[in-house]
Short mmCIF file of C-alpha atoms and ligand atoms in Angstrom, two decimals:
data_model
loop_
_atom_site.label_atom_id
_atom_site.label_comp_id
_atom_site.label_asym_id
_atom_site.label_seq_id
_atom_site.Cartn_x
_atom_site.Cartn_y
_atom_site.Cartn_z
CA UNK A 120 0.00 0.00 0.00
CA UNK A 121 1.39 3.40 -1.03
CA UNK A 122 0.86 6.52 1.10
CA UNK A 123 1.48 10.12 0.02
CA UNK A 124 2.75 12.20 2.95
CA UNK A 125 2.62 15.98 2.52
CA UNK A 126 5.03 17.82 4.80
CA UNK A 127 6.78 14.50 5.38
CA UNK A 128 10.09 16.08 6.37
CA UNK A 129 8.57 18.24 9.10
CA UNK A 130 8.43 17.51 12.82
CA UNK A 131 5.32 15.33 12.92
CA UNK A 132 5.38 14.22 9.27
CA UNK A 133 8.89 12.75 9.53
CA UNK A 134 7.91 10.63 12.54
CA UNK A 135 4.84 9.39 10.66
CA UNK A 136 7.01 8.46 7.66
CA UNK A 137 9.26 6.40 9.96
CA UNK A 138 6.24 4.55 11.40
CA UNK A 139 4.82 3.92 7.91
CA UNK A 140 8.12 2.53 6.57
CA UNK A 141 8.65 0.43 9.71
CA UNK A 142 5.19 -1.06 9.17
CA UNK A 143 5.73 -2.07 5.55
CA UNK A 144 3.99 0.81 3.74
CA UNK A 145 5.51 2.41 0.65
CA UNK A 146 5.87 6.18 1.04
CA UNK A 147 5.95 9.20 -1.27
CA UNK A 148 6.83 12.52 0.39
CA UNK A 149 6.14 16.02 -0.90
CA UNK A 150 7.74 18.83 1.11
CA UNK A 151 8.87 22.31 0.02
CA UNK A 152 11.38 22.63 2.90
CA UNK A 153 9.64 25.80 4.16
CA UNK A 154 9.98 24.66 7.75
CA UNK A 155 12.07 21.50 7.36
CA UNK A 156 15.48 20.36 6.27
CA UNK A 157 16.65 18.19 3.37
CA UNK A 158 18.93 16.11 5.62
CA UNK A 159 15.79 14.59 7.21
CA UNK A 160 15.57 12.41 4.06
CA UNK A 161 18.81 10.66 5.02
CA UNK A 162 17.89 10.53 8.70
CA UNK A 163 14.65 8.70 7.92
CA UNK A 164 16.52 6.26 5.67
CA UNK A 165 19.10 5.69 8.38
CA UNK A 166 16.47 5.00 11.06
CA UNK A 167 14.34 2.66 8.94
CA UNK A 168 16.87 1.17 6.49
CA UNK A 169 14.21 1.83 3.84
CA UNK A 170 13.90 4.10 0.83
CA UNK A 171 11.03 6.36 -0.26
CA UNK A 172 10.22 8.79 -3.08
CA UNK A 173 10.74 12.46 -2.40
CA UNK A 174 9.42 15.52 -4.27
CA UNK A 175 10.81 18.90 -3.20
CA UNK A 176 7.69 20.81 -4.17
CA UNK A 177 4.75 22.79 -2.89
CA UNK A 178 1.40 21.09 -2.31
CA UNK A 179 -0.34 24.16 -3.79
CA UNK A 180 1.22 23.27 -7.16
CA UNK A 181 -1.49 21.43 -9.12
CA UNK A 182 0.95 20.41 -11.86
CA UNK A 183 3.23 18.69 -9.36
CA UNK A 184 0.31 16.90 -7.70
CA UNK A 185 -0.85 15.70 -11.12
CA UNK A 186 2.66 14.38 -11.79
CA UNK A 187 2.83 12.55 -8.45
CA UNK A 188 -0.57 10.90 -8.89
CA UNK A 189 0.42 9.87 -12.44
CA UNK A 190 3.75 8.44 -11.35
CA UNK A 191 2.36 6.54 -8.32
CA UNK A 192 -0.81 4.70 -7.45
CA UNK A 193 -1.56 6.41 -4.15
CA UNK A 194 -3.90 4.51 -1.79
CA UNK A 195 -4.17 7.16 0.94
CA UNK A 196 -2.81 10.59 1.87
CA UNK A 197 -1.52 11.95 5.18
CA UNK A 198 -1.68 15.75 4.96
CA UNK A 199 0.75 17.46 7.34
CA UNK A 200 1.94 20.33 5.13
CA UNK A 201 0.88 23.77 6.31
CA UNK A 202 1.96 26.93 8.03
CA UNK A 203 1.64 26.67 11.80
CA UNK A 204 3.08 29.67 13.63
CA UNK A 205 0.33 31.38 15.61
CA UNK A 206 2.02 34.81 15.87
CA UNK A 207 3.06 34.88 12.23
CA UNK A 208 -0.49 34.01 11.19
CA UNK A 209 -1.78 37.14 12.95
CA UNK A 210 0.73 39.27 11.00
CA UNK A 211 0.27 37.48 7.64
CA UNK A 212 -3.32 36.23 7.48
CA UNK A 213 -3.51 36.21 3.66
CA UNK A 214 -0.42 34.01 3.47
CA UNK A 215 -1.91 31.57 5.99
CA UNK A 216 -5.39 31.38 4.46
CA UNK A 217 -3.99 31.10 0.95
CA UNK A 218 -1.38 28.45 1.69
CA UNK A 219 -3.28 26.22 4.11
CA UNK A 220 -6.61 26.31 2.24
CA UNK A 221 -5.32 26.20 -1.35
CA UNK A 222 -2.94 23.30 -0.65
CA UNK A 223 -5.76 21.26 0.89
CA UNK A 224 -8.24 22.10 -1.89
CA UNK A 225 -5.73 21.22 -4.60
CA UNK A 226 -4.80 18.01 -2.83
CA UNK A 227 -8.43 16.88 -2.50
CA UNK A 228 -9.15 17.81 -6.11
CA UNK A 229 -6.28 15.68 -7.41
CA UNK A 230 -7.08 12.82 -5.03
CA UNK A 231 -10.63 12.60 -6.35
CA UNK A 232 -9.53 12.90 -9.99
CA UNK A 233 -7.19 9.96 -9.40
CA UNK A 234 -9.67 7.86 -7.40
CA UNK A 235 -7.80 8.22 -4.12
CA UNK A 236 -10.39 8.61 -1.37
CA UNK A 237 -8.63 8.18 2.00
CA UNK A 238 -7.28 11.26 3.78
CA UNK A 239 -5.72 11.65 7.23
CA UNK A 240 -5.71 15.34 8.18
CA UNK A 241 -3.53 17.13 10.77
CA UNK A 242 -5.90 19.27 12.74
CA UNK A 243 -5.35 20.81 16.14
CA UNK A 244 -6.96 21.21 19.54
CA UNK A 245 -6.91 24.90 18.65
CA UNK A 246 -10.24 24.34 16.82
CA UNK A 247 -11.91 24.10 20.26
CA UNK A 248 -10.85 27.65 21.15
CA UNK A 249 -11.22 28.31 24.87
CA UNK A 250 -13.02 25.13 25.88
CA UNK A 251 -15.80 25.56 28.42
CA UNK A 252 -15.51 21.98 29.69
CA UNK A 253 -12.38 19.97 30.54
CA UNK A 254 -11.26 17.42 29.52
CA UNK A 255 -12.11 18.24 25.91
CA UNK A 256 -14.12 15.63 24.02
CA UNK A 257 -14.75 15.54 20.27
CA UNK A 258 -18.33 16.65 21.02
CA UNK A 259 -17.16 20.02 22.38
CA UNK A 260 -18.06 23.04 20.30
CA UNK A 261 -15.53 24.04 17.61
CA UNK A 262 -14.88 27.31 15.82
CA UNK A 263 -13.92 29.70 18.63
CA UNK A 264 -10.44 30.04 17.19
CA UNK A 265 -8.31 32.96 18.30
CA UNK A 266 -5.89 33.41 15.37
CA UNK A 267 -5.77 32.89 11.57
CA UNK A 268 -3.67 29.70 11.89
CA UNK A 269 -6.32 28.11 14.10
CA UNK A 270 -9.09 29.37 11.84
CA UNK A 271 -7.45 27.68 8.82
CA UNK A 272 -7.62 24.35 10.69
CA UNK A 273 -11.28 24.92 11.53
CA UNK A 274 -12.13 26.00 7.97
CA UNK A 275 -10.35 22.99 6.49
CA UNK A 276 -12.38 20.72 8.77
CA UNK A 277 -15.56 22.29 7.32
CA UNK A 278 -14.29 21.92 3.75
CA UNK A 279 -13.45 18.25 4.31
CA UNK A 280 -16.89 17.62 5.79
CA UNK A 281 -18.53 19.11 2.70
CA UNK A 282 -16.36 16.96 0.41
CA UNK A 283 -17.38 13.78 2.27
CA UNK A 284 -21.04 14.81 1.93
CA UNK A 285 -20.69 15.40 -1.82
CA UNK A 286 -18.68 12.24 -2.40
CA UNK A 287 -19.59 9.25 -0.21
CA UNK A 288 -16.39 7.43 -1.18
CA UNK A 289 -14.26 10.19 0.31
CA UNK A 290 -13.13 9.25 3.82
CA UNK A 291 -11.41 11.63 6.22
CA UNK A 292 -9.82 11.10 9.61
CA UNK A 293 -9.55 14.49 11.31
CA UNK A 294 -6.88 14.18 14.00
CA UNK A 295 -6.91 16.98 16.55
CA UNK A 296 -3.46 17.15 18.12
CA UNK A 297 -2.84 18.54 21.57
CA UNK A 298 0.79 19.66 22.22
CA UNK A 299 3.29 17.40 20.41
CA UNK A 300 6.84 17.37 21.82
CA UNK A 301 9.69 14.83 22.15
CA UNK A 302 11.66 13.29 19.29
CA UNK A 303 12.60 9.91 17.85
CA UNK A 304 14.75 7.99 20.34
CA UNK A 305 17.60 7.77 17.81
CA UNK A 306 18.01 11.55 18.14
CA UNK A 307 18.12 11.77 14.32
CA UNK A 308 14.77 13.51 13.80
CA UNK A 309 12.93 15.99 15.98
CA UNK A 310 11.66 19.55 16.15
CA UNK A 311 13.93 22.18 14.70
CA UNK A 312 12.10 25.48 14.25
CA UNK A 313 13.85 28.23 12.30
CA UNK A 314 14.78 31.29 14.37
CA UNK A 315 13.71 31.92 17.98
CA UNK A 316 11.13 29.30 18.98
CA UNK A 317 7.58 30.33 19.86
CA UNK A 318 6.57 27.09 21.52
CA UNK A 319 7.55 26.04 25.00
CA UNK A 320 9.55 22.84 24.48
CA UNK A 321 11.86 24.08 21.71
CA UNK A 322 12.52 27.14 23.89
CA UNK A 323 13.34 25.06 26.98
CA UNK A 324 15.88 22.90 25.11
CA UNK A 325 17.69 25.95 23.77
CA UNK A 326 17.90 27.46 27.24
CA UNK A 327 19.28 24.14 28.50
CA UNK A 328 22.01 24.13 25.83
CA UNK A 329 22.90 27.73 26.69
CA UNK A 330 21.91 29.05 23.28
CA UNK A 331 19.16 31.15 24.84
CA UNK A 332 19.70 32.79 28.20
CA UNK A 333 16.44 32.34 30.03
CA UNK A 334 12.92 31.01 29.61
CA UNK A 335 10.13 33.56 29.99
CA UNK A 336 7.09 31.94 31.60
CA UNK A 337 4.02 33.74 30.33
CA UNK A 338 2.04 34.36 33.52
CA UNK A 339 1.79 32.61 36.90
CA UNK A 340 -1.67 33.91 37.82
CA UNK A 341 -3.85 31.50 35.83
CA UNK A 342 -6.51 29.46 37.56
CA UNK A 343 -4.32 26.32 37.59
CA UNK A 344 -2.60 24.44 40.47
CA UNK A 345 0.64 26.47 40.27
CA UNK A 346 -0.68 29.45 38.29
CA UNK A 347 1.14 28.61 35.02
CA UNK A 348 -0.61 27.36 31.86
CA UNK A 349 -1.60 23.69 31.68
CA UNK A 350 -1.39 21.70 28.42
CA UNK A 351 -1.67 18.09 27.26
CA UNK A 352 1.84 17.32 25.97
CA UNK A 353 2.05 14.21 23.79
CA UNK A 354 5.16 12.40 22.55
CA UNK A 355 5.49 12.80 18.77
CA UNK A 356 6.15 9.05 18.33
CA UNK A 357 2.84 8.25 20.05
CA UNK A 358 1.18 10.81 17.80
CA UNK A 359 2.72 9.23 14.69
CA UNK A 360 1.45 5.81 15.80
CA UNK A 361 -2.05 7.29 16.11
CA UNK A 362 -1.87 8.16 12.40
CA UNK A 363 -1.26 4.53 11.47
CA UNK A 364 -4.26 3.41 13.52
CA UNK A 365 -6.37 6.11 11.85
CA UNK A 366 -5.11 4.97 8.44
CA UNK A 367 -6.18 1.38 9.17
CA UNK A 368 -9.65 2.59 10.08
CA UNK A 369 -9.85 4.87 7.02
CA UNK A 370 -9.12 1.95 4.71
CA UNK A 371 -12.15 0.03 6.00
CA UNK A 372 -14.57 2.96 6.58
CA UNK A 373 -16.44 5.73 4.81
CA UNK A 374 -17.32 9.22 6.03
CA UNK A 375 -15.60 11.72 8.30
CA UNK A 376 -14.30 10.91 11.79
CA UNK A 377 -12.82 13.17 14.47
CA UNK A 378 -10.28 12.09 17.09
CA UNK A 379 -8.43 13.87 19.86
CA UNK A 380 -4.82 12.77 20.03
CA UNK A 381 -3.59 13.64 23.49
CA UNK A 382 -2.62 11.79 26.66
CA UNK A 383 -5.46 13.07 28.84
CA UNK A 384 -3.00 14.46 31.39
CA UNK A 385 -2.29 18.15 31.81
CA UNK A 386 1.13 19.49 32.86
CA UNK A 387 1.88 23.09 33.76
CA UNK A 388 4.81 25.11 32.39
CA UNK A 389 6.58 24.72 35.75
CA UNK A 390 5.90 20.94 35.75
CA UNK A 391 7.65 20.75 32.40
CA UNK A 392 10.63 22.82 33.52
CA UNK A 393 11.09 20.77 36.70
CA UNK A 394 10.71 17.43 34.92
CA UNK A 395 13.18 18.56 32.26
CA UNK A 396 15.75 19.53 34.88
CA UNK A 397 15.31 16.29 36.82
CA UNK A 398 15.48 13.94 33.83
CA UNK A 399 18.35 15.66 32.02
CA UNK A 400 20.35 16.94 35.02
CA UNK A 401 20.52 20.50 33.65
CA UNK A 402 19.29 23.85 34.88
CA UNK A 403 16.65 25.82 33.00
CA UNK A 404 16.77 29.39 34.30
CA UNK A 405 13.41 31.13 34.03
CA UNK A 406 11.59 34.32 34.92
CA UNK A 407 7.88 35.01 35.19
CA UNK A 408 6.64 37.64 32.74
CA UNK A 409 3.26 38.97 31.54
CA UNK A 410 0.67 36.62 30.09
CA UNK A 411 0.97 36.03 26.33
CA UNK A 412 -2.07 37.48 24.54
CA UNK A 413 -4.43 34.76 23.30
CA UNK A 414 -3.19 32.07 25.74
CA UNK A 415 -5.71 30.05 27.72
CA UNK A 416 -5.30 28.65 31.24
CA UNK A 417 -5.82 24.93 30.63
CA UNK A 418 -6.28 22.58 27.71
CA UNK A 419 -6.25 18.79 27.88
CA UNK A 420 -7.94 15.99 26.03
CA UNK A 421 -10.34 13.22 26.73
CA UNK A 422 -8.61 10.74 24.38
CA UNK A 423 -10.99 7.83 25.10
CA UNK A 424 -12.73 7.91 21.70
CA UNK A 425 -9.42 7.20 19.92
CA UNK A 426 -8.87 4.27 22.26
CA UNK A 427 -12.36 2.85 21.77
CA UNK A 428 -12.51 3.26 18.00
CA UNK A 429 -8.88 3.13 16.87
CA UNK A 430 -7.35 1.02 19.65
CA UNK A 431 -4.77 3.78 20.17
CA UNK A 432 -3.54 5.45 23.29
CA UNK A 433 -0.37 7.31 24.22
CA UNK A 434 2.21 5.07 25.85
CA UNK A 435 5.18 7.36 26.46
CA UNK A 436 5.29 9.56 29.54
CA UNK A 437 6.57 12.99 30.44
CA UNK A 438 10.07 11.66 31.25
CA UNK A 439 10.39 10.11 27.76
CA UNK A 440 9.30 13.43 26.25
CA UNK A 441 11.87 15.40 28.25
CA UNK A 442 14.73 12.96 27.59
CA UNK A 443 14.07 12.60 23.85
CA UNK A 444 13.61 16.34 23.23
CA UNK A 445 17.00 17.05 24.83
CA UNK A 446 18.73 14.07 23.23
CA UNK A 447 17.69 15.31 19.79
CA UNK A 448 19.03 18.81 20.30
CA UNK A 449 22.33 17.52 21.71
CA UNK A 450 22.80 15.30 18.65
CA UNK A 451 22.42 18.23 16.25
CA UNK A 452 25.81 19.12 14.82
CA UNK A 453 25.49 22.81 15.75
CA UNK A 454 25.99 22.00 19.41
C1 UD1 B 681 -0.01 26.72 20.26
C2 UD1 B 681 -1.31 26.79 19.51
C3 UD1 B 681 -1.64 25.43 18.93
C4 UD1 B 681 -0.48 24.92 18.11
C5 UD1 B 681 0.75 24.87 18.98
C6 UD1 B 681 1.97 24.39 18.21
C7 UD1 B 681 -3.25 28.18 20.15
C8 UD1 B 681 -4.24 28.52 21.22
N1 UD1 B 681 -2.37 27.22 20.44
O1 UD1 B 681 -0.27 25.94 21.42
O2 UD1 B 681 -2.76 25.52 18.12
O3 UD1 B 681 -0.79 23.64 17.60
O4 UD1 B 681 1.02 26.18 19.48
O5 UD1 B 681 2.35 25.30 17.23
O6 UD1 B 681 -3.28 28.76 19.10
N2 UD1 B 681 4.92 29.27 27.23
C9 UD1 B 681 5.76 29.98 28.07
N3 UD1 B 681 6.92 30.48 27.56
C10 UD1 B 681 7.29 30.30 26.25
C11 UD1 B 681 6.43 29.57 25.40
C12 UD1 B 681 5.25 29.09 25.93
O7 UD1 B 681 5.47 30.16 29.24
O8 UD1 B 681 8.36 30.79 25.83
C13 UD1 B 681 3.68 28.68 27.78
C14 UD1 B 681 2.40 29.17 27.14
O9 UD1 B 681 1.93 30.32 27.77
C15 UD1 B 681 1.50 27.96 27.33
C16 UD1 B 681 2.45 26.77 27.25
O10 UD1 B 681 3.74 27.30 27.52
O11 UD1 B 681 0.91 27.97 28.60
C17 UD1 B 681 2.47 26.08 25.89
O12 UD1 B 681 2.70 27.04 24.87
P1 UD1 B 681 3.05 26.62 23.37
O13 UD1 B 681 4.12 25.58 23.36
O14 UD1 B 681 3.33 27.87 22.58
O15 UD1 B 681 1.73 25.90 22.84
P2 UD1 B 681 0.20 26.39 22.86
O16 UD1 B 681 0.11 27.86 22.97
O17 UD1 B 681 -0.53 25.55 23.83
#
């Protein structure tokens, strides 16, 4: 079975490609290297001992998609490609709406033209906005997004629903990720954002290596046990495994399905810092600063639907996440 993976060299996509190859799938990757690195191709081959096809192109490019679907018989698509920086999306909304929506529309158009009807889509817990009830189930209201990036995820969910209504063969697994962190245990692939990181974990690791001086914790006056923001951090390898379970279900189902991929456990910013220090025996200097606009106090999943229907649940714990995130950064040649 051959799977097209868009954004397959990125943080989550590369881990999914490893799981697919390890489980006997053939893989075709399209990635424009906007937020990824070409050397991930070799890292994936090194980890798996397997080869795959790679197109260094943009998913918005209809001509390239046509070429890929002509050159390969694609059975299903995992769609990871997309812009994902919250702050940047506020500054460049046109770029975000154009890229994230057009790429998905073009992909679906070419899939249908080539009789490929199984899509696994990277959505986000951000579609729930500020949830009124915790833990968040798939039944919670969606659409209260607070930034253009989040709104693209919500809009794409609506588009995919309409496509499944118009075409009963078209099957979509909408996977709503909570906060993916960690890295492959080999240390060969992981999260490597360009420039100064916006997200917590990439920031912590760079403070630990001394590249950045100090972590700023955005507020300690939230209504949480220690006052800092609580999130549901999930190991990226667990997340990647969830995609394979969703793929198996997609192959034998029709319609659109929604799953939360989280652990169900919330950790605060201070929990993360303290666990990181304990597991890796390093100091992470921090200071408390103002709240970050748009942040919410707590967000964690009820992941029981994914367990009931996909037979998937997260197996790696906070210590694995802390160890693997640091191991990856230490193995990068810049350090
Ligand atoms: C955000 C997005 C989410 C997206 C994810 C990954 C929203 C509401 N959330 O999640 O959709 O999938 O990024 O791109 O749009 N923090 C600090 N100091 C820092 C960085 C973060 O204290 O330097 C705190 C934040 O206030 C928050 C927690 O750490 O409480 C996690 O932040 P972050 O890693 O940026 O993820 P989210 O904001 O949860």
